[in-house]
Short mmCIF file of C-alpha atoms in Angstrom, two decimals:
data_model
loop_
_atom_site.label_atom_id
_atom_site.label_comp_id
_atom_site.label_asym_id
_atom_site.label_seq_id
_atom_site.Cartn_x
_atom_site.Cartn_y
_atom_site.Cartn_z
CA MET A 1 -73.17 -70.97 -70.50
CA LYS A 2 -72.04 -74.41 -68.96
CA PHE A 3 -72.54 -75.04 -65.25
CA LYS A 4 -71.32 -78.02 -63.31
CA ALA A 5 -73.61 -79.20 -60.57
CA ILE A 6 -72.27 -81.45 -57.72
CA VAL A 7 -74.87 -83.53 -56.08
CA THR A 8 -73.59 -84.99 -52.83
CA VAL A 9 -75.83 -87.87 -51.26
CA MET A 10 -75.34 -89.34 -47.99
CA LEU A 11 -77.56 -91.61 -45.76
CA LYS A 12 -79.61 -89.82 -43.10
CA LYS A 13 -78.02 -90.26 -39.44
CA SER A 14 -80.85 -92.49 -38.53
CA VAL A 15 -80.08 -94.91 -41.24
CA LEU A 16 -77.64 -97.65 -40.73
CA ASP A 17 -74.56 -97.78 -42.92
CA PRO A 18 -73.15 -101.26 -43.21
CA GLN A 19 -70.57 -100.22 -45.93
CA GLY A 20 -69.45 -97.29 -43.53
CA ALA A 21 -69.36 -99.70 -40.64
CA ALA A 22 -66.93 -102.27 -42.70
CA VAL A 23 -64.77 -99.33 -43.67
CA GLU A 24 -64.49 -98.14 -40.12
CA ARG A 25 -63.60 -101.72 -38.61
CA ALA A 26 -60.83 -101.99 -41.65
CA LEU A 27 -59.39 -98.70 -40.85
CA LYS A 28 -59.22 -99.34 -37.31
CA SER A 29 -57.59 -102.93 -37.94
CA TYR A 30 -54.87 -100.80 -39.57
CA GLY A 31 -54.41 -99.13 -36.49
CA HIS A 32 -55.87 -95.60 -37.02
CA SER A 33 -56.83 -94.74 -33.64
CA GLY A 34 -58.98 -91.65 -32.89
CA LEU A 35 -61.76 -92.62 -35.80
CA GLU A 36 -65.02 -91.91 -34.44
CA SER A 37 -67.14 -93.05 -37.31
CA VAL A 38 -67.31 -93.43 -41.24
CA ARG A 39 -70.13 -92.89 -43.50
CA ILE A 40 -70.26 -93.73 -46.93
CA GLY A 41 -71.92 -91.52 -49.93
CA LYS A 42 -71.86 -90.64 -53.46
CA VAL A 43 -71.04 -87.69 -55.45
CA ILE A 44 -72.65 -87.03 -58.94
CA GLU A 45 -71.33 -84.59 -61.20
CA LEU A 46 -73.95 -82.98 -63.79
CA LEU A 47 -73.06 -80.62 -66.71
CA LEU A 48 -75.69 -78.37 -67.44
CA ASP A 49 -76.70 -75.35 -69.92
CA GLY A 50 -78.20 -72.41 -68.30
CA ASN A 51 -78.13 -68.47 -68.01
CA ASP A 52 -76.66 -68.31 -64.53
CA ALA A 53 -75.99 -70.53 -61.60
CA TYR A 54 -79.55 -69.41 -59.80
CA SER A 55 -81.38 -70.78 -62.73
CA VAL A 56 -79.46 -73.97 -62.78
CA LYS A 57 -79.46 -74.97 -59.22
CA PRO A 58 -83.20 -75.42 -59.20
CA LEU A 59 -83.09 -77.86 -61.97
CA ALA A 60 -80.12 -79.81 -60.23
CA GLU A 61 -82.02 -79.93 -56.81
CA GLU A 62 -85.08 -81.26 -58.75
CA LEU A 63 -83.06 -84.16 -60.24
CA ALA A 64 -81.33 -84.95 -57.03
CA ASP A 65 -84.73 -85.03 -55.31
CA LYS A 66 -86.77 -87.11 -57.80
CA LEU A 67 -84.04 -89.29 -59.47
CA LEU A 68 -80.49 -89.06 -57.84
CA ALA A 69 -81.42 -89.72 -54.02
CA ASN A 70 -84.21 -91.27 -51.87
CA PRO A 71 -85.33 -88.50 -49.82
CA ILE A 72 -86.70 -91.06 -47.42
CA MET A 73 -83.05 -92.53 -46.59
CA GLU A 74 -80.87 -89.89 -47.86
CA ASN A 75 -79.96 -86.26 -47.60
CA TYR A 76 -78.49 -84.54 -50.45
CA SER A 77 -76.76 -81.12 -51.03
CA VAL A 78 -76.26 -79.14 -54.45
CA SER A 79 -73.36 -77.04 -55.33
CA VAL A 80 -73.31 -75.22 -58.70
CA GLU A 81 -70.21 -73.59 -60.40
CA LYS A 82 -69.72 -71.87 -63.77
CA ILE A 83 -67.42 -73.99 -66.28
CA THR A 84 -65.01 -71.62 -68.05
CA GLY A 85 -62.99 -72.57 -71.21
CA VAL A 86 -65.89 -75.12 -72.42
CA PRO A 87 -67.16 -74.17 -75.96
CA THR A 88 -70.92 -73.35 -75.89
#
């Protein structure tokens, strides 16, 4: 079966986010009031083979921890969903 793993990577709250700060300033300059802060991250989509979501998620988490995120500076989350209609 095919599964799609979504890995969302964000800088830790303690790490400065200059890109987020620049976007925040730009949005405020366009008159968007009430905006508290902006943080920029990344989303990585993985297409994986497996028997079920429980067997695929640990692999996606391992890839995120070792290759896709820097655990010293970033947090990540992983979600997995079954892909239907994809030939196996």
